[in-house]
Short mmCIF file of C-alpha atoms in Angstrom, two decimals:
data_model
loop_
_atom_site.label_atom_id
_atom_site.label_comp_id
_atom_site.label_asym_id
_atom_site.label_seq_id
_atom_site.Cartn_x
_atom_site.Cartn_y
_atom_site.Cartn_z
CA UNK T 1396 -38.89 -98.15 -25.73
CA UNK T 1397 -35.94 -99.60 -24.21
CA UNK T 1398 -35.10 -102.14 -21.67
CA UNK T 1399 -33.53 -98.42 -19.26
CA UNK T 1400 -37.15 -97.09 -19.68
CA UNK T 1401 -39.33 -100.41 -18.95
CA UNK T 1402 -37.20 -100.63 -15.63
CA UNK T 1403 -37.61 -96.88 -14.89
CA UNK T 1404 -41.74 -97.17 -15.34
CA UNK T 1405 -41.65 -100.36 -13.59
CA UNK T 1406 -39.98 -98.48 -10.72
CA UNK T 1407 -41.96 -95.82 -10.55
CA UNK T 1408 -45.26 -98.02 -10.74
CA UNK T 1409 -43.93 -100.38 -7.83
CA UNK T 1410 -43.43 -97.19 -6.18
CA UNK T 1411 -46.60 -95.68 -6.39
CA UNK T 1412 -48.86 -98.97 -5.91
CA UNK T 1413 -46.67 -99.39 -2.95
CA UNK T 1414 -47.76 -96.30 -1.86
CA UNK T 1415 -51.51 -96.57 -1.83
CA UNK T 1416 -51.11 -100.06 -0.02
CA UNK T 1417 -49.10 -97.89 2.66
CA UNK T 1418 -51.83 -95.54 2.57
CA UNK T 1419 -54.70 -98.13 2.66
CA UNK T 1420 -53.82 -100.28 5.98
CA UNK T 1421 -51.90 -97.12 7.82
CA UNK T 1422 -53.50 -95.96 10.97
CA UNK T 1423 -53.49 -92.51 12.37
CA UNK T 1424 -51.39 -93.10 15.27
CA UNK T 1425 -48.40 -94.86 12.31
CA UNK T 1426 -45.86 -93.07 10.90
CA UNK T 1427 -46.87 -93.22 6.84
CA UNK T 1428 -44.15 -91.32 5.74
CA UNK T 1429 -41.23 -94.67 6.65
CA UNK T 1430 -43.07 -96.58 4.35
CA UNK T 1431 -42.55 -93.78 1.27
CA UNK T 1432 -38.71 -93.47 2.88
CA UNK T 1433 -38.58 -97.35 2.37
CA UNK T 1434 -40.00 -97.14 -1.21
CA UNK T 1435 -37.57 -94.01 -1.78
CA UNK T 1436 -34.64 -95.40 -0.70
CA UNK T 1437 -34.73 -98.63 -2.07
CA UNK T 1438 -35.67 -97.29 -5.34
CA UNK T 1439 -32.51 -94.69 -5.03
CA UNK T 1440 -29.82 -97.31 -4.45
CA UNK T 1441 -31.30 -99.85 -6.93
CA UNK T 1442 -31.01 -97.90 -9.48
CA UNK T 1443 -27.67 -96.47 -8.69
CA UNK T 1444 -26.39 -100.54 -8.96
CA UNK T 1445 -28.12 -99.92 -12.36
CA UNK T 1446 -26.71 -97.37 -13.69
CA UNK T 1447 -24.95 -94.20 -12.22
CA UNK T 1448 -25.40 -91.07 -14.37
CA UNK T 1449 -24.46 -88.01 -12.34
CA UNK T 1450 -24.35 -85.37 -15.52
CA UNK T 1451 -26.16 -82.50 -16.69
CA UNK T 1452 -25.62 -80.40 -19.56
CA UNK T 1453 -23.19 -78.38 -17.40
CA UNK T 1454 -21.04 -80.51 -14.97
CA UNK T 1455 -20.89 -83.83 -13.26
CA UNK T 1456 -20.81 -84.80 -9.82
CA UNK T 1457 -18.89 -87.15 -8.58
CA UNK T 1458 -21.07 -90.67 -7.29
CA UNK T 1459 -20.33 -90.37 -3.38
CA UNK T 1460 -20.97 -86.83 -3.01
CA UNK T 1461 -24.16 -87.77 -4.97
CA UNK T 1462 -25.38 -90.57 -2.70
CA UNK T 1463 -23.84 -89.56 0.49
CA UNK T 1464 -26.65 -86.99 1.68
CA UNK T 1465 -29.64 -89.68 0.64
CA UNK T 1466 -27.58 -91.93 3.14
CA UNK T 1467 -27.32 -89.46 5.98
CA UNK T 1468 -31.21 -88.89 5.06
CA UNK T 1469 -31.66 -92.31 5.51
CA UNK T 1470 -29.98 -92.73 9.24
CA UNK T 1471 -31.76 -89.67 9.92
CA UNK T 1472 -34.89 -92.04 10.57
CA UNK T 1473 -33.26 -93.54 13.38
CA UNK T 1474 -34.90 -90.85 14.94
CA UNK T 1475 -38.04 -92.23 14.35
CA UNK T 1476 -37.64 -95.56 16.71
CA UNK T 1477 -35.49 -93.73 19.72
CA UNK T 1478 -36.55 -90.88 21.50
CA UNK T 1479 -33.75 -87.92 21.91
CA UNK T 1480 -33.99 -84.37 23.23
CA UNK T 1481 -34.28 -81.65 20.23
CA UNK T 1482 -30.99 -80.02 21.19
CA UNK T 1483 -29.24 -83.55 20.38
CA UNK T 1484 -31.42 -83.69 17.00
CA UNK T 1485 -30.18 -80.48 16.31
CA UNK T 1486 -26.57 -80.72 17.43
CA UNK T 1487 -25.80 -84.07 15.38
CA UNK T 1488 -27.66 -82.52 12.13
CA UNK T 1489 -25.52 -79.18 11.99
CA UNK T 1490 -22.32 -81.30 12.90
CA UNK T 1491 -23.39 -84.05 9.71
CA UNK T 1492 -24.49 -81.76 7.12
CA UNK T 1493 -21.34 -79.35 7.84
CA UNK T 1494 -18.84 -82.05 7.87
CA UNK T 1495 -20.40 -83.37 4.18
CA UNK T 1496 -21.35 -79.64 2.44
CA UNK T 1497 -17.25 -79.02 3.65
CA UNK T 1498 -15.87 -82.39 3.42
CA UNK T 1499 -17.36 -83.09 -0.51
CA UNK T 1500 -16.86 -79.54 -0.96
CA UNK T 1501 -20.11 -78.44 -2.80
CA UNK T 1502 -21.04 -74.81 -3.63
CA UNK T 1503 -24.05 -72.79 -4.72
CA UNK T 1504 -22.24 -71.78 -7.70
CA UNK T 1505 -24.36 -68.59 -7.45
CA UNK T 1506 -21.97 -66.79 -9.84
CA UNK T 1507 -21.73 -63.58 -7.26
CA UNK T 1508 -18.65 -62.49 -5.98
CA UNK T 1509 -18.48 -63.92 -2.75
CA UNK T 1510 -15.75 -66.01 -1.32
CA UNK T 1511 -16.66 -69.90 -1.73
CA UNK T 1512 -16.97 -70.09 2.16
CA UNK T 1513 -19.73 -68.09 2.76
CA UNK T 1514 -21.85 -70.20 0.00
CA UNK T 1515 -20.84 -72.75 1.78
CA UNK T 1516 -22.56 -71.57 4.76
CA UNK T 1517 -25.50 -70.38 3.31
CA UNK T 1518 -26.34 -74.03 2.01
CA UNK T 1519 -25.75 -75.30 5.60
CA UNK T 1520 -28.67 -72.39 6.54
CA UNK T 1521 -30.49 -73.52 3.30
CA UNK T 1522 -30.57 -77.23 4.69
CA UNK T 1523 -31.14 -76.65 8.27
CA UNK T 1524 -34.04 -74.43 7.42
CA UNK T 1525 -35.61 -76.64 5.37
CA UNK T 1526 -35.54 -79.21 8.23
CA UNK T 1527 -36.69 -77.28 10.92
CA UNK T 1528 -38.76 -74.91 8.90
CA UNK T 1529 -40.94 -77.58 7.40
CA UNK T 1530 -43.08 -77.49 10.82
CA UNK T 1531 -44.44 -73.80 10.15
CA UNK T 1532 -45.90 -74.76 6.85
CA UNK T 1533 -47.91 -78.06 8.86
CA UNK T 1534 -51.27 -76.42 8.65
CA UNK T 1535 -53.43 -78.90 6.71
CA UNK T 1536 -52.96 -82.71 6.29
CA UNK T 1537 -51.74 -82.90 2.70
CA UNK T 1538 -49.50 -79.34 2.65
CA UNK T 1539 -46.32 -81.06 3.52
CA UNK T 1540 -46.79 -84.15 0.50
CA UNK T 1541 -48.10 -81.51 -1.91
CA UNK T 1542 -45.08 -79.59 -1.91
CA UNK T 1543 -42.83 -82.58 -2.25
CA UNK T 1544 -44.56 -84.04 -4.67
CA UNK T 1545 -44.57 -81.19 -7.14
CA UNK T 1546 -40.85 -80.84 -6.13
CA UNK T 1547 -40.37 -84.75 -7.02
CA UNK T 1548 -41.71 -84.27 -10.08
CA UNK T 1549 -40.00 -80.62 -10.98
CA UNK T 1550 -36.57 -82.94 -10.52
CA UNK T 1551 -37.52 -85.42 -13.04
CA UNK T 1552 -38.69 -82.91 -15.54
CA UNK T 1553 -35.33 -81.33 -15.12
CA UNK T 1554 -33.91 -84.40 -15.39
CA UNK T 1555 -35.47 -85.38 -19.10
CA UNK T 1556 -34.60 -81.66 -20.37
CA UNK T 1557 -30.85 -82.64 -18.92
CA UNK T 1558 -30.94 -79.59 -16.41
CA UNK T 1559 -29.93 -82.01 -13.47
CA UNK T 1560 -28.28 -85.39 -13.26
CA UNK T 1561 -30.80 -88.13 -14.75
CA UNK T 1562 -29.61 -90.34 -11.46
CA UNK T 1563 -31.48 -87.48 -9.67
CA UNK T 1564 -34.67 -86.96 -11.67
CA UNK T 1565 -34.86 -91.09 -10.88
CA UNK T 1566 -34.99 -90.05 -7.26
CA UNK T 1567 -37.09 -87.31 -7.68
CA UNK T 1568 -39.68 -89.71 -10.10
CA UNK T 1569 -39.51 -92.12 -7.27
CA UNK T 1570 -40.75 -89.15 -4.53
CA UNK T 1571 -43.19 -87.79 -6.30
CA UNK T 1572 -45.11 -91.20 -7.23
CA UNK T 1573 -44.84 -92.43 -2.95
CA UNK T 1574 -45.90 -89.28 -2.15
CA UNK T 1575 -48.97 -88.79 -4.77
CA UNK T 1576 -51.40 -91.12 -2.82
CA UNK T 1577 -51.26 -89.05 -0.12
CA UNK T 1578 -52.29 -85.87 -1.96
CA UNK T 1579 -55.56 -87.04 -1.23
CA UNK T 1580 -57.14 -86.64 2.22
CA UNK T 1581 -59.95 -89.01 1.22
CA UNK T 1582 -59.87 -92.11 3.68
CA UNK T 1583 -56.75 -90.53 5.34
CA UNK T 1584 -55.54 -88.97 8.68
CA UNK T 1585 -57.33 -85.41 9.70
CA UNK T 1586 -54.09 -84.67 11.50
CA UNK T 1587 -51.10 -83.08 10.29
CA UNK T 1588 -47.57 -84.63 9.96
CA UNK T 1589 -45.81 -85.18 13.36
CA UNK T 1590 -43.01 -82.93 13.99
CA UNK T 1591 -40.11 -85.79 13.99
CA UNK T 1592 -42.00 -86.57 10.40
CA UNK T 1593 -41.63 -83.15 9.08
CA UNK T 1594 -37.63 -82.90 10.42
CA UNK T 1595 -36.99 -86.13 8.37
CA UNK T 1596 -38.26 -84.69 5.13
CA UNK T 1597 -36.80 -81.36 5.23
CA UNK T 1598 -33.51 -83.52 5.65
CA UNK T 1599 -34.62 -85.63 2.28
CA UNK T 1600 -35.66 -82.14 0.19
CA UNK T 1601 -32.01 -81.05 1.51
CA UNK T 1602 -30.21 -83.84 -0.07
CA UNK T 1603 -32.27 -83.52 -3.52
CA UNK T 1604 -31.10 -79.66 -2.72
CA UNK T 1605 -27.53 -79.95 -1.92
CA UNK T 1606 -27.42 -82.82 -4.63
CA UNK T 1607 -29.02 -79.87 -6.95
CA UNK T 1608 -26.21 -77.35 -6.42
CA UNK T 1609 -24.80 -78.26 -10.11
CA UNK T 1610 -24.95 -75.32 -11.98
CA UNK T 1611 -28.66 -75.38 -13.81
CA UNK T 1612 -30.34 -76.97 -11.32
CA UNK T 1613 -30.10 -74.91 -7.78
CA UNK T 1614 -31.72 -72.16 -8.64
CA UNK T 1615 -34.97 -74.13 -10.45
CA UNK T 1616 -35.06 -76.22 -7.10
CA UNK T 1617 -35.61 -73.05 -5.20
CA UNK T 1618 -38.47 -72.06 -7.26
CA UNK T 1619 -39.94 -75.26 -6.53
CA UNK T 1620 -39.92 -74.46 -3.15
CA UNK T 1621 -41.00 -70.92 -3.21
CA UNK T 1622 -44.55 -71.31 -1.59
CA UNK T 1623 -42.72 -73.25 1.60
CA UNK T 1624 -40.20 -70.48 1.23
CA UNK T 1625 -43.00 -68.16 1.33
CA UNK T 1626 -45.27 -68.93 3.44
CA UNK T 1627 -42.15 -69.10 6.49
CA UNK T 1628 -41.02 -65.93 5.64
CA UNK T 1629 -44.64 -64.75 5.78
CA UNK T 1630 -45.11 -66.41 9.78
CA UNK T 1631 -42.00 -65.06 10.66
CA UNK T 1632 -43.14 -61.71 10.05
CA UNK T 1633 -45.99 -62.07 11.29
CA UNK T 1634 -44.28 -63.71 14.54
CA UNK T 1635 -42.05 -60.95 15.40
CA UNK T 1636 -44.74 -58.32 15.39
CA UNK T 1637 -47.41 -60.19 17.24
CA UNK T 1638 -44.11 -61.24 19.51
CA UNK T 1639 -46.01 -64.45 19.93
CA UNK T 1640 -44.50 -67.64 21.43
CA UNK T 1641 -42.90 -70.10 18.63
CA UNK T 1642 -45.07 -72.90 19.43
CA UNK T 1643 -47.88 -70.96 17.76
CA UNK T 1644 -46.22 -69.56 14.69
CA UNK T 1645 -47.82 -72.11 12.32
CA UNK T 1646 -50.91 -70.07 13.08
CA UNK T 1647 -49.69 -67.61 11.87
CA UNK T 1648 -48.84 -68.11 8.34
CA UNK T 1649 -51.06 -66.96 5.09
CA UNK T 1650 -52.66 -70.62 5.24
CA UNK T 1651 -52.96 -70.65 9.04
CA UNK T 1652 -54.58 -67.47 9.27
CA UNK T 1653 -57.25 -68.70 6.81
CA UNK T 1654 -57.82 -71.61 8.86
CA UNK T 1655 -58.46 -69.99 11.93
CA UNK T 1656 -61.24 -68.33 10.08
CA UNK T 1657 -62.93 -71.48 9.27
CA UNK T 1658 -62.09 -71.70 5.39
CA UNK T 1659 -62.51 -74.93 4.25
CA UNK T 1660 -59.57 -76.60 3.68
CA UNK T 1661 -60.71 -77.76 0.28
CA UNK T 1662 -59.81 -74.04 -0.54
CA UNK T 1663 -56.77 -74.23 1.17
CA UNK T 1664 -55.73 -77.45 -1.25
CA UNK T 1665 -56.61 -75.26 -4.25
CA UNK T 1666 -54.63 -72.13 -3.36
CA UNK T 1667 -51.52 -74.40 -2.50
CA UNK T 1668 -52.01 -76.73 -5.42
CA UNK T 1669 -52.00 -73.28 -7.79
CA UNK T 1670 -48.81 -72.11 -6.41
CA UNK T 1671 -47.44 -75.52 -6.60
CA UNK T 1672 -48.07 -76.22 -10.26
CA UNK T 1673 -46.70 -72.42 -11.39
CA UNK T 1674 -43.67 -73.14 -9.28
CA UNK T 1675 -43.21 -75.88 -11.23
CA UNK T 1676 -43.72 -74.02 -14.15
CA UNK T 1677 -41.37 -71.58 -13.89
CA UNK T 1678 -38.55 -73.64 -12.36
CA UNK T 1679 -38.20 -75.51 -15.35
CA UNK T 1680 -38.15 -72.11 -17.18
CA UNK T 1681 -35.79 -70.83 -15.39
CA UNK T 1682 -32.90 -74.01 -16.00
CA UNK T 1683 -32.50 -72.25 -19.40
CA UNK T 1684 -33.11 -68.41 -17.87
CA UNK T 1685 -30.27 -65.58 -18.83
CA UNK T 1686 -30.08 -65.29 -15.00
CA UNK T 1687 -30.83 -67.16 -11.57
CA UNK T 1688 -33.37 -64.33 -9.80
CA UNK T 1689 -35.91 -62.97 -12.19
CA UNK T 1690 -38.22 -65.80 -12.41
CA UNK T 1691 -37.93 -66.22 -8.72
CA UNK T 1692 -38.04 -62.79 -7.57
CA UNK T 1693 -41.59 -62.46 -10.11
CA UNK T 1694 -42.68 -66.24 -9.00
CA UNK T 1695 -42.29 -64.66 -5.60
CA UNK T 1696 -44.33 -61.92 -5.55
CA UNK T 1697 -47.26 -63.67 -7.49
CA UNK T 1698 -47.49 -66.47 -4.41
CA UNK T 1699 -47.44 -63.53 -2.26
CA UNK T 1700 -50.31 -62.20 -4.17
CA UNK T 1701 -52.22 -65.56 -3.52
CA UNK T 1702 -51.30 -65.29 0.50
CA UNK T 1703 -53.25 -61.98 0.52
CA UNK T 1704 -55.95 -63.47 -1.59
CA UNK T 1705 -56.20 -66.65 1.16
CA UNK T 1706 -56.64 -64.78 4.03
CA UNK T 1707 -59.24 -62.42 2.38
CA UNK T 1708 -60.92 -65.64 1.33
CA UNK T 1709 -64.54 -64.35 2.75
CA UNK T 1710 -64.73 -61.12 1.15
CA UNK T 1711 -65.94 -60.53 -2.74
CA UNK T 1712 -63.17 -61.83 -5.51
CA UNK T 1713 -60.69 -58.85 -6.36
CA UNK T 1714 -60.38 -58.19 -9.48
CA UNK T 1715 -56.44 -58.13 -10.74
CA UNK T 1716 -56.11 -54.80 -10.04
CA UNK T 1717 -57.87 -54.35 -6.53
CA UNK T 1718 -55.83 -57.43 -5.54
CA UNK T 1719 -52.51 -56.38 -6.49
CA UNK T 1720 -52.65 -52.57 -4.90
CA UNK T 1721 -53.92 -54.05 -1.34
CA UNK T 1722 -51.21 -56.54 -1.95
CA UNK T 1723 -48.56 -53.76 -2.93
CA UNK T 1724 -50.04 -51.67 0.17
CA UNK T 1725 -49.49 -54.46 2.47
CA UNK T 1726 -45.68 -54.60 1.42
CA UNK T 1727 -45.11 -51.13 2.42
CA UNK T 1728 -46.88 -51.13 5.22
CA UNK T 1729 -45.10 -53.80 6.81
CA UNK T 1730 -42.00 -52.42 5.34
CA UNK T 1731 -42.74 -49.32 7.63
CA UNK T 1732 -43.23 -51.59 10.17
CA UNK T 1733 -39.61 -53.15 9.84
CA UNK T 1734 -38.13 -49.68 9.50
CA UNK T 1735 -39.65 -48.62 12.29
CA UNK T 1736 -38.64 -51.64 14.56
CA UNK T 1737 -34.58 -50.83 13.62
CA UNK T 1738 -35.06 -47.15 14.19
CA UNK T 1739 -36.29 -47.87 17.65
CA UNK T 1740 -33.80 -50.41 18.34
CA UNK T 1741 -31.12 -48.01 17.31
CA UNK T 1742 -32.47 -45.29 19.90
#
């Protein structure tokens, strides 16, 4: 073992006993997740004094465009201790993140023909979505820290395989030990994460993201978030057919509609910590995948598969089969419902 891989475990240790004394003396009415932020960051920019290894086994990214969007992350928190309108959170994210996706000129590197512009855009979407988006997956305490901790540690497994910068998989090490602690809802708030708490990490997830967008590692990040990505897309749906009002739409996800019907959210842990771990699974596949959609299209529709299954939680197990025709049968019939909605719209 060398002297690079006592300070690494040392880190991550520190880190994580860190955490569960954050954990330990928090209160409900605290904000928990500063304290992992504090671990996070301070981790991040000790170790880039240490060393500064922005490589994969693809490309390399230059040091400020790797640092720069964990430093906007980081005055994002500001947030925390002065209260401003939503609008002005909104306007002074879409102005930041533009001005560094444009100004340190990353790309998707999505290898479709499509001028670099446009991919541009789509990872200003991808990052703004992630921030505001974060807030209709806030059904039960722990959702929000499970997802970034399998995410944090989907980074770092990259990282050792050499599918993402190793400076990266450090940060990503780092986020998934803070975060582990709070896995847990033993001895911990029954509430979930405040909204200015969910805005800050969908701005941290976007920097690992943006940071990602080398060319083996953006589309293995995506499949780490494909139960988030999921679950959205699923209340969304949902949303535009009940024509409910946006405060609400949390309800109205796979997990929230299970809730509502009184299933125990030691259930709901199980489901999410299932599509969690084969995320994770097949993102690291996919870094050495003949293509960037197959194992996310297929990781896709098997979370989708587990939505149906949560909010059927009361009725007798399916059996593979049963499960996937009412789940197949579902698709088209909202399909239907979509093609419907256009026709009518166009009349």
């Amino acid at each position: 073992m060398t002297l690079q891989h006592i300070i690494i475990a040392s880190v991550f240790l520190i880190c994580f006993a860190g955490s569960l004394i954050i954990k330990h003396f928090c209160s409900t009415k605290t904000y928990p997740s500063l304290g992992i932020f504090a671990l996070l960051y301070g981790s991040i920019f000790f170790y880039a004094l240490y060393a500064n290894n922005t490589t994969d086994i693809i490309s390399s990214s230059d040091i400020w465009s790797f640092y720069t969007p964990f430093g906007f992350a980081l005055l994002y928190l500001v947030f925390f201790f002065i209260k401003t309108p939503a609008f002005i959170r909104f306007i002074t994210t879409f102005a930041t993140i533009s001005f560094l996706i444009f100004y340190f000129d990353y790309s998707s590197h999505s290898h479709i023909n499509i001028p670099k512009t446009i991919e541009q855009l789509s990872l200003i979407g991808l990052w703004l979505f992630l921030i505001y988006g974060l807030k209709i997956i806030n059904v039960f305490p722990t959702q929000i820290y499970r997802i970034i901790n399998v995410f944090g540690l989907g980074i770092f497994i990259l990282s050792i395989i050499g599918a993402t910068p190793f400076a990266l998989g450090i940060a990503g090490g780092v986020l998934c030990a803070t975060t582990l602690p709070f896995v847990s809802n033993r001895r911990y708030q029954t509430k979930p994460l405040s909204d200015i708490e969910t805005e800050a990490t969908g701005v941290l997830i976007g920097a690992f993201t943006v940071c990602g967008t080398a060319e083996a590692s953006l589309s293995s990040l995506l499949i780490f978030l494909l139960p988030f990505f999921c679950e959205s897309v699923y209340a969304l749906i949902k949303m535009i057919f009940k024509k409910t009002p946006k405060k609400q739409i949390k309800h109205y996800t796979a997990f929230g509609l299970a809730k509502s019907t009184n299933c125990p959210v030691i259930i709901l842990e199980h489901f999410w910590t299932r599509n969690g771990l084969m995320a994770l699974l097949l993102g690291c596949f996919q870094a050495f995948a003949p293509n960037n959609y197959s194992l996310f299209i297929f990781c896709s529709f098997v979370i989708l598969w587990q939505q149906h299954r949560i909010t059927n939680w009361q009725e007798e197990p399916y059996n593979l089969v049963n499960t996937t025709a009412a789940t197949i049968s579902s698709l088209k019939e909202n399909t239907q419902k979509i093609s419907n909605l256009f026709k009518h719209k166009d009349q």
